[in-house]
Amino acid sequence: MDVRANQGSMLKLILLSILVPALNVGLHFSIFLFFRSSDLPPVLNAVLAVIWGIFGIYSIYWSLNWVVEQYSDKWKERVIPYVFVGPAVLLLGWLLFLPTLRTLYLSFFNADSTRFVGLANFGAVFTDRLLLTALRNNLLWVVFGTLACVILGMLVAVLADRSSFERLAKAIVFMPMAISFVAAGVIWKFIYYYQPGDDQIGLLNAIMVQLGLQPQGWLSMVQPWNNLFLIVILVWMQTGFAMVIFSASIKGIPEDMLEAARMDGAGEVRIFFKIMLPVISSTVLAVTTTIIVFTLKIFDVVMIMTGGQYGTEVVATEFYRQLFMYQNAGYGSTLAIVLLIAVIPVIILNLRQLQKEGSF
């Protein structure tokens, strides 16, 4: 009898484990189809979609957790982590992994995806003049943008940590982080604005005129100057991010270690390079790799400021132009894959550092 009862219980658990996820998938897919073909007013449709998102996620986790609660303690402990991580992994796979595979597939075809061209699109990326310019500009963003953000962020973090107005200084530097790249582009477009004559409304050129100098078309200058002026916007925004992370890391350095170095006669510069920098080296790497990823996928600032004109195009703007303006799915997909390949080593480096620290 015990054997039959155990078999019946096991069968029930297996059926529940199959039926409940299947019902969830069927129910929520049906709701998705309803919203996709709904004739409801847009505002009402959006409100109902938000409500569905909130309660739908709750119902999925509640129902799956209820099934796991029926398991024995041994299996419950093994399965429950997958219950909470599984839906998120599936969603990421649907939204990220599958589109990536499709983009890779399209990169091997011609503009309208009707003819297989092999690696021809990849060859074109590294031989076409416009695309080579975009790759070179991305390299400028990576080198100069990242270095400036990290160095200035570190400088502000160290100096502000010793000042009496630390909070105010950090708040001012961090403030640009509160706005989007699009808003930053609009702000700086007015700063760099140029029109012929002495009547200038752009802040930078108005100052030039007041000083008796000639106004300049800052964004149409000879390369690489116009790209460097665009990089200034990234530095303005991301220095605050670097400063906050560095400041938190510096405050974690034991004070007695610094005091001991000072008592031994070490100067502040030597203390920084011999003690502080080695201690926070993992933080420096994390901040550097994060900003590199930002610079590799930069799009908003360039699109708002110049639209990729005057030799300021980057990989992301060329990807947008090829795919959505020229309807060239082959080139566009290839550029997206090139951007992904460029980002992957940086992410791997970051993950390895987290593994060394035991954080991943």
Short mmCIF file of N, CA, C and O in Angstrom, two decimals, residues 190-280:
data_model
loop_
_atom_site.label_atom_id
_atom_site.label_comp_id
_atom_site.label_asym_id
_atom_site.label_seq_id
_atom_site.Cartn_x
_atom_site.Cartn_y
_atom_site.Cartn_z
N PHE A 190 22.96 73.32 -27.65
CA PHE A 190 22.86 74.78 -27.48
C PHE A 190 24.19 75.38 -27.03
O PHE A 190 24.50 76.53 -27.36
N ILE A 191 24.97 74.62 -26.28
CA ILE A 191 26.29 75.13 -25.86
C ILE A 191 27.22 75.27 -27.06
O ILE A 191 27.95 76.26 -27.20
N TYR A 192 27.19 74.29 -27.97
CA TYR A 192 28.08 74.30 -29.14
C TYR A 192 27.49 75.04 -30.34
O TYR A 192 28.15 75.14 -31.38
N TYR A 193 26.27 75.53 -30.23
CA TYR A 193 25.56 76.09 -31.39
C TYR A 193 26.37 77.20 -32.07
O TYR A 193 26.94 78.07 -31.41
N TYR A 194 26.38 77.16 -33.41
CA TYR A 194 27.13 78.16 -34.18
C TYR A 194 26.26 78.70 -35.30
O TYR A 194 25.51 77.97 -35.95
N GLN A 195 26.32 80.02 -35.50
CA GLN A 195 25.71 80.66 -36.65
C GLN A 195 26.65 81.76 -37.14
O GLN A 195 27.38 82.35 -36.34
N PRO A 196 26.68 82.04 -38.44
CA PRO A 196 27.59 83.06 -38.96
C PRO A 196 27.33 84.43 -38.32
O PRO A 196 26.19 84.76 -37.98
N GLY A 197 28.38 85.19 -38.12
CA GLY A 197 28.23 86.53 -37.56
C GLY A 197 28.58 86.58 -36.09
O GLY A 197 28.96 85.58 -35.48
N ASP A 198 28.42 87.78 -35.51
CA ASP A 198 28.76 87.98 -34.10
C ASP A 198 27.59 87.77 -33.16
O ASP A 198 27.76 87.78 -31.95
N ASP A 199 26.39 87.61 -33.71
CA ASP A 199 25.21 87.41 -32.87
C ASP A 199 25.05 85.92 -32.60
O ASP A 199 24.37 85.21 -33.34
N GLN A 200 25.66 85.45 -31.52
CA GLN A 200 25.70 84.02 -31.20
C GLN A 200 24.78 83.70 -30.01
O GLN A 200 24.80 84.41 -29.00
N ILE A 201 23.98 82.63 -30.15
CA ILE A 201 23.14 82.19 -29.03
C ILE A 201 23.73 80.97 -28.33
O ILE A 201 23.29 80.60 -27.25
N GLY A 202 24.72 80.33 -28.95
CA GLY A 202 25.41 79.22 -28.30
C GLY A 202 26.34 79.74 -27.21
O GLY A 202 27.07 80.72 -27.42
N LEU A 203 26.31 79.11 -26.04
CA LEU A 203 27.07 79.60 -24.89
C LEU A 203 28.56 79.72 -25.20
O LEU A 203 29.19 80.74 -24.92
N LEU A 204 29.14 78.68 -25.79
CA LEU A 204 30.58 78.67 -26.03
C LEU A 204 30.99 79.75 -27.02
O LEU A 204 31.98 80.47 -26.82
N ASN A 205 30.23 79.89 -28.09
CA ASN A 205 30.55 80.91 -29.08
C ASN A 205 30.26 82.32 -28.57
O ASN A 205 30.94 83.27 -28.96
N ALA A 206 29.24 82.47 -27.72
CA ALA A 206 28.97 83.78 -27.12
C ALA A 206 30.16 84.23 -26.26
O ALA A 206 30.55 85.41 -26.28
N ILE A 207 30.75 83.29 -25.54
CA ILE A 207 31.95 83.60 -24.74
C ILE A 207 33.11 83.96 -25.66
O ILE A 207 33.86 84.92 -25.39
N MET A 208 33.26 83.23 -26.77
CA MET A 208 34.34 83.52 -27.72
C MET A 208 34.21 84.94 -28.27
O MET A 208 35.20 85.67 -28.38
N VAL A 209 32.99 85.34 -28.63
CA VAL A 209 32.76 86.68 -29.18
C VAL A 209 33.07 87.74 -28.13
O VAL A 209 33.69 88.77 -28.43
N GLN A 210 32.66 87.49 -26.88
CA GLN A 210 32.92 88.45 -25.80
C GLN A 210 34.41 88.62 -25.55
O GLN A 210 34.86 89.69 -25.14
N LEU A 211 35.17 87.58 -25.79
CA LEU A 211 36.62 87.65 -25.61
C LEU A 211 37.34 88.20 -26.84
O LEU A 211 38.57 88.28 -26.86
N GLY A 212 36.55 88.56 -27.86
CA GLY A 212 37.14 89.12 -29.07
C GLY A 212 37.67 88.08 -30.03
O GLY A 212 38.44 88.41 -30.95
N LEU A 213 37.27 86.84 -29.85
CA LEU A 213 37.73 85.75 -30.73
C LEU A 213 36.65 85.40 -31.73
O LEU A 213 35.48 85.77 -31.59
N GLN A 214 37.02 84.63 -32.74
CA GLN A 214 36.08 84.22 -33.77
C GLN A 214 35.26 83.01 -33.31
O GLN A 214 35.82 82.06 -32.77
N PRO A 215 33.93 83.05 -33.52
CA PRO A 215 33.12 81.87 -33.18
C PRO A 215 33.47 80.69 -34.09
O PRO A 215 33.92 80.88 -35.22
N GLN A 216 33.28 79.49 -33.58
CA GLN A 216 33.68 78.28 -34.30
C GLN A 216 32.49 77.34 -34.47
O GLN A 216 31.62 77.26 -33.61
N GLY A 217 32.51 76.63 -35.59
CA GLY A 217 31.55 75.52 -35.76
C GLY A 217 32.14 74.28 -35.12
O GLY A 217 32.74 73.44 -35.80
N TRP A 218 31.97 74.16 -33.81
CA TRP A 218 32.67 73.14 -33.03
C TRP A 218 32.41 71.72 -33.54
O TRP A 218 33.31 70.88 -33.52
N LEU A 219 31.20 71.46 -33.98
CA LEU A 219 30.84 70.08 -34.36
C LEU A 219 31.12 69.76 -35.82
O LEU A 219 30.94 68.64 -36.26
N SER A 220 31.55 70.79 -36.58
CA SER A 220 31.88 70.53 -37.99
C SER A 220 33.37 70.75 -38.25
O SER A 220 33.78 70.93 -39.38
N MET A 221 34.14 70.75 -37.17
CA MET A 221 35.59 70.93 -37.30
C MET A 221 36.25 69.71 -37.94
O MET A 221 35.64 68.64 -38.07
N VAL A 222 37.51 69.88 -38.30
CA VAL A 222 38.28 68.77 -38.86
C VAL A 222 38.44 67.69 -37.79
O VAL A 222 38.65 67.98 -36.61
N GLN A 223 38.30 66.44 -38.21
CA GLN A 223 38.49 65.33 -37.26
C GLN A 223 39.94 65.34 -36.76
O GLN A 223 40.84 65.74 -37.50
N PRO A 224 40.17 64.89 -35.53
CA PRO A 224 39.20 64.29 -34.60
C PRO A 224 38.56 65.29 -33.64
O PRO A 224 37.92 64.88 -32.68
N TRP A 225 38.73 66.61 -33.88
CA TRP A 225 38.29 67.59 -32.90
C TRP A 225 36.79 67.53 -32.63
O TRP A 225 36.35 67.62 -31.48
N ASN A 226 35.98 67.40 -33.69
CA ASN A 226 34.53 67.36 -33.44
C ASN A 226 34.13 66.13 -32.63
O ASN A 226 33.22 66.19 -31.80
N ASN A 227 34.81 65.00 -32.84
CA ASN A 227 34.55 63.82 -32.02
C ASN A 227 34.93 64.04 -30.56
O ASN A 227 34.23 63.60 -29.65
N LEU A 228 36.04 64.73 -30.35
CA LEU A 228 36.48 65.01 -28.98
C LEU A 228 35.49 65.93 -28.26
O LEU A 228 35.25 65.78 -27.06
N PHE A 229 34.89 66.87 -29.00
CA PHE A 229 33.89 67.73 -28.38
C PHE A 229 32.64 66.94 -28.00
O PHE A 229 31.96 67.27 -27.02
N LEU A 230 32.32 65.91 -28.76
CA LEU A 230 31.19 65.04 -28.40
C LEU A 230 31.55 64.17 -27.18
O LEU A 230 30.70 63.92 -26.32
N ILE A 231 32.78 63.73 -27.12
CA ILE A 231 33.23 62.90 -25.99
C ILE A 231 33.14 63.68 -24.69
O ILE A 231 32.90 63.10 -23.62
N VAL A 232 33.30 65.01 -24.76
CA VAL A 232 33.17 65.85 -23.56
C VAL A 232 31.82 65.62 -22.88
O VAL A 232 31.72 65.63 -21.65
N ILE A 233 30.77 65.39 -23.66
CA ILE A 233 29.43 65.18 -23.10
C ILE A 233 29.40 63.89 -22.29
O ILE A 233 28.83 63.84 -21.19
N LEU A 234 30.02 62.82 -22.82
CA LEU A 234 30.10 61.57 -22.07
C LEU A 234 30.85 61.78 -20.76
O LEU A 234 30.42 61.30 -19.70
N VAL A 235 31.96 62.51 -20.82
CA VAL A 235 32.75 62.76 -19.62
C VAL A 235 31.94 63.55 -18.60
O VAL A 235 31.96 63.25 -17.40
N TRP A 236 31.20 64.55 -19.07
CA TRP A 236 30.35 65.36 -18.20
C TRP A 236 29.32 64.50 -17.47
O TRP A 236 29.02 64.72 -16.30
N MET A 237 28.81 63.48 -18.15
CA MET A 237 27.77 62.65 -17.56
C MET A 237 28.32 61.51 -16.70
O MET A 237 27.80 61.22 -15.63
N GLN A 238 29.37 60.84 -17.16
CA GLN A 238 29.82 59.62 -16.52
C GLN A 238 30.88 59.83 -15.44
O GLN A 238 31.17 58.90 -14.68
N THR A 239 31.45 61.03 -15.35
CA THR A 239 32.42 61.30 -14.28
C THR A 239 31.76 61.14 -12.92
O THR A 239 32.37 60.63 -11.97
N GLY A 240 30.51 61.57 -12.80
CA GLY A 240 29.79 61.43 -11.54
C GLY A 240 29.61 59.97 -11.14
O GLY A 240 29.74 59.62 -9.95
N PHE A 241 29.33 59.11 -12.12
CA PHE A 241 29.20 57.68 -11.84
C PHE A 241 30.50 57.11 -11.30
O PHE A 241 30.54 56.42 -10.27
N ALA A 242 31.61 57.42 -12.00
CA ALA A 242 32.93 56.93 -11.56
C ALA A 242 33.28 57.47 -10.18
O ALA A 242 33.79 56.75 -9.32
N MET A 243 32.97 58.74 -9.95
CA MET A 243 33.30 59.37 -8.66
C MET A 243 32.59 58.69 -7.50
O MET A 243 33.20 58.41 -6.46
N VAL A 244 31.31 58.40 -7.65
CA VAL A 244 30.54 57.79 -6.57
C VAL A 244 31.08 56.41 -6.22
O VAL A 244 31.26 56.06 -5.04
N ILE A 245 31.37 55.59 -7.24
CA ILE A 245 31.90 54.24 -7.00
C ILE A 245 33.28 54.30 -6.35
O ILE A 245 33.57 53.59 -5.38
N PHE A 246 34.15 55.17 -6.88
CA PHE A 246 35.49 55.31 -6.32
C PHE A 246 35.44 55.83 -4.88
O PHE A 246 36.19 55.38 -4.01
N SER A 247 34.56 56.79 -4.64
CA SER A 247 34.45 57.37 -3.30
C SER A 247 34.04 56.32 -2.27
O SER A 247 34.61 56.25 -1.17
N ALA A 248 33.07 55.48 -2.63
CA ALA A 248 32.63 54.41 -1.73
C ALA A 248 33.76 53.43 -1.46
O ALA A 248 33.94 52.95 -0.33
N SER A 249 34.54 53.12 -2.51
CA SER A 249 35.65 52.18 -2.36
C SER A 249 36.76 52.77 -1.50
O SER A 249 37.35 52.09 -0.65
N ILE A 250 37.06 54.06 -1.69
CA ILE A 250 38.11 54.72 -0.91
C ILE A 250 37.75 54.77 0.57
O ILE A 250 38.59 54.58 1.44
N LYS A 251 36.48 55.03 0.85
CA LYS A 251 36.04 55.09 2.25
C LYS A 251 36.15 53.73 2.94
O LYS A 251 36.13 53.64 4.16
N GLY A 252 36.23 52.66 2.14
CA GLY A 252 36.37 51.32 2.71
C GLY A 252 37.79 50.95 3.07
O GLY A 252 38.04 49.88 3.66
N ILE A 253 38.76 51.79 2.70
CA ILE A 253 40.17 51.53 3.04
C ILE A 253 40.36 51.80 4.54
O ILE A 253 39.98 52.88 5.03
N PRO A 254 40.94 50.88 5.30
CA PRO A 254 41.14 51.10 6.75
C PRO A 254 41.94 52.36 7.02
O PRO A 254 43.03 52.55 6.44
N GLU A 255 41.44 53.20 7.88
CA GLU A 255 42.09 54.48 8.19
C GLU A 255 43.45 54.27 8.85
O GLU A 255 44.39 55.06 8.63
N ASP A 256 43.57 53.20 9.67
CA ASP A 256 44.85 52.97 10.37
C ASP A 256 45.97 52.65 9.38
O ASP A 256 47.15 52.96 9.62
N MET A 257 45.62 52.05 8.24
CA MET A 257 46.63 51.77 7.20
C MET A 257 47.18 53.07 6.62
O MET A 257 48.40 53.21 6.44
N LEU A 258 46.29 54.02 6.36
CA LEU A 258 46.72 55.31 5.82
C LEU A 258 47.51 56.11 6.85
O LEU A 258 48.52 56.74 6.52
N GLU A 259 47.05 56.06 8.11
CA GLU A 259 47.74 56.80 9.17
C GLU A 259 49.15 56.24 9.40
O GLU A 259 50.10 56.99 9.65
N ALA A 260 49.28 54.92 9.32
CA ALA A 260 50.59 54.30 9.50
C ALA A 260 51.55 54.74 8.41
O ALA A 260 52.74 55.01 8.67
N ALA A 261 51.03 54.84 7.17
CA ALA A 261 51.87 55.29 6.06
C ALA A 261 52.30 56.74 6.25
O ALA A 261 53.45 57.11 5.98
N ARG A 262 51.38 57.57 6.73
CA ARG A 262 51.72 58.99 6.98
C ARG A 262 52.76 59.12 8.09
O ARG A 262 53.67 59.96 8.01
N MET A 263 52.63 58.30 9.13
CA MET A 263 53.60 58.35 10.23
C MET A 263 54.99 57.90 9.78
O MET A 263 56.00 58.33 10.32
N ASP A 264 55.02 57.04 8.76
CA ASP A 264 56.31 56.58 8.22
C ASP A 264 56.92 57.61 7.27
O ASP A 264 57.99 57.36 6.70
N GLY A 265 56.21 58.72 7.05
CA GLY A 265 56.75 59.80 6.23
C GLY A 265 56.35 59.76 4.77
O GLY A 265 56.88 60.53 3.96
N ALA A 266 55.39 58.90 4.43
CA ALA A 266 54.96 58.83 3.03
C ALA A 266 54.09 60.03 2.69
O ALA A 266 53.23 60.44 3.47
N GLY A 267 54.33 60.63 1.52
CA GLY A 267 53.51 61.75 1.06
C GLY A 267 52.17 61.26 0.54
O GLY A 267 51.97 60.06 0.29
N GLU A 268 51.25 62.20 0.31
CA GLU A 268 49.90 61.84 -0.13
C GLU A 268 49.90 61.20 -1.52
O GLU A 268 49.12 60.28 -1.78
N VAL A 269 50.78 61.69 -2.38
CA VAL A 269 50.85 61.12 -3.73
C VAL A 269 51.33 59.67 -3.67
O VAL A 269 50.78 58.78 -4.32
N ARG A 270 52.34 59.43 -2.84
CA ARG A 270 52.87 58.06 -2.71
C ARG A 270 51.83 57.15 -2.05
O ARG A 270 51.69 55.98 -2.43
N ILE A 271 51.12 57.67 -1.06
CA ILE A 271 50.06 56.88 -0.41
C ILE A 271 48.99 56.48 -1.43
O ILE A 271 48.52 55.34 -1.43
N PHE A 272 48.66 57.42 -2.31
CA PHE A 272 47.64 57.12 -3.33
C PHE A 272 48.08 55.99 -4.25
O PHE A 272 47.34 55.04 -4.49
N PHE A 273 49.32 56.10 -4.77
CA PHE A 273 49.78 55.12 -5.76
C PHE A 273 50.22 53.79 -5.14
O PHE A 273 50.10 52.74 -5.77
N LYS A 274 50.72 53.81 -3.91
CA LYS A 274 51.24 52.59 -3.29
C LYS A 274 50.22 51.87 -2.42
O LYS A 274 50.35 50.67 -2.18
N ILE A 275 49.23 52.60 -1.89
CA ILE A 275 48.27 51.96 -0.98
C ILE A 275 46.85 52.01 -1.54
O ILE A 275 46.22 50.98 -1.74
N MET A 276 46.36 53.23 -1.79
CA MET A 276 44.95 53.37 -2.19
C MET A 276 44.65 52.70 -3.53
O MET A 276 43.68 51.95 -3.65
N LEU A 277 45.48 52.98 -4.53
CA LEU A 277 45.20 52.44 -5.87
C LEU A 277 45.25 50.91 -5.91
O LEU A 277 44.36 50.28 -6.50
N PRO A 278 46.27 50.24 -5.29
CA PRO A 278 46.24 48.77 -5.29
C PRO A 278 45.01 48.19 -4.56
O PRO A 278 44.47 47.17 -4.99
N VAL A 279 44.59 48.85 -3.46
CA VAL A 279 43.45 48.34 -2.69
C VAL A 279 42.16 48.41 -3.51
O VAL A 279 41.32 47.51 -3.46
N ILE A 280 41.99 49.51 -4.27
CA ILE A 280 40.73 49.69 -5.02
C ILE A 280 40.89 49.29 -6.49
O ILE A 280 40.07 49.66 -7.32
#
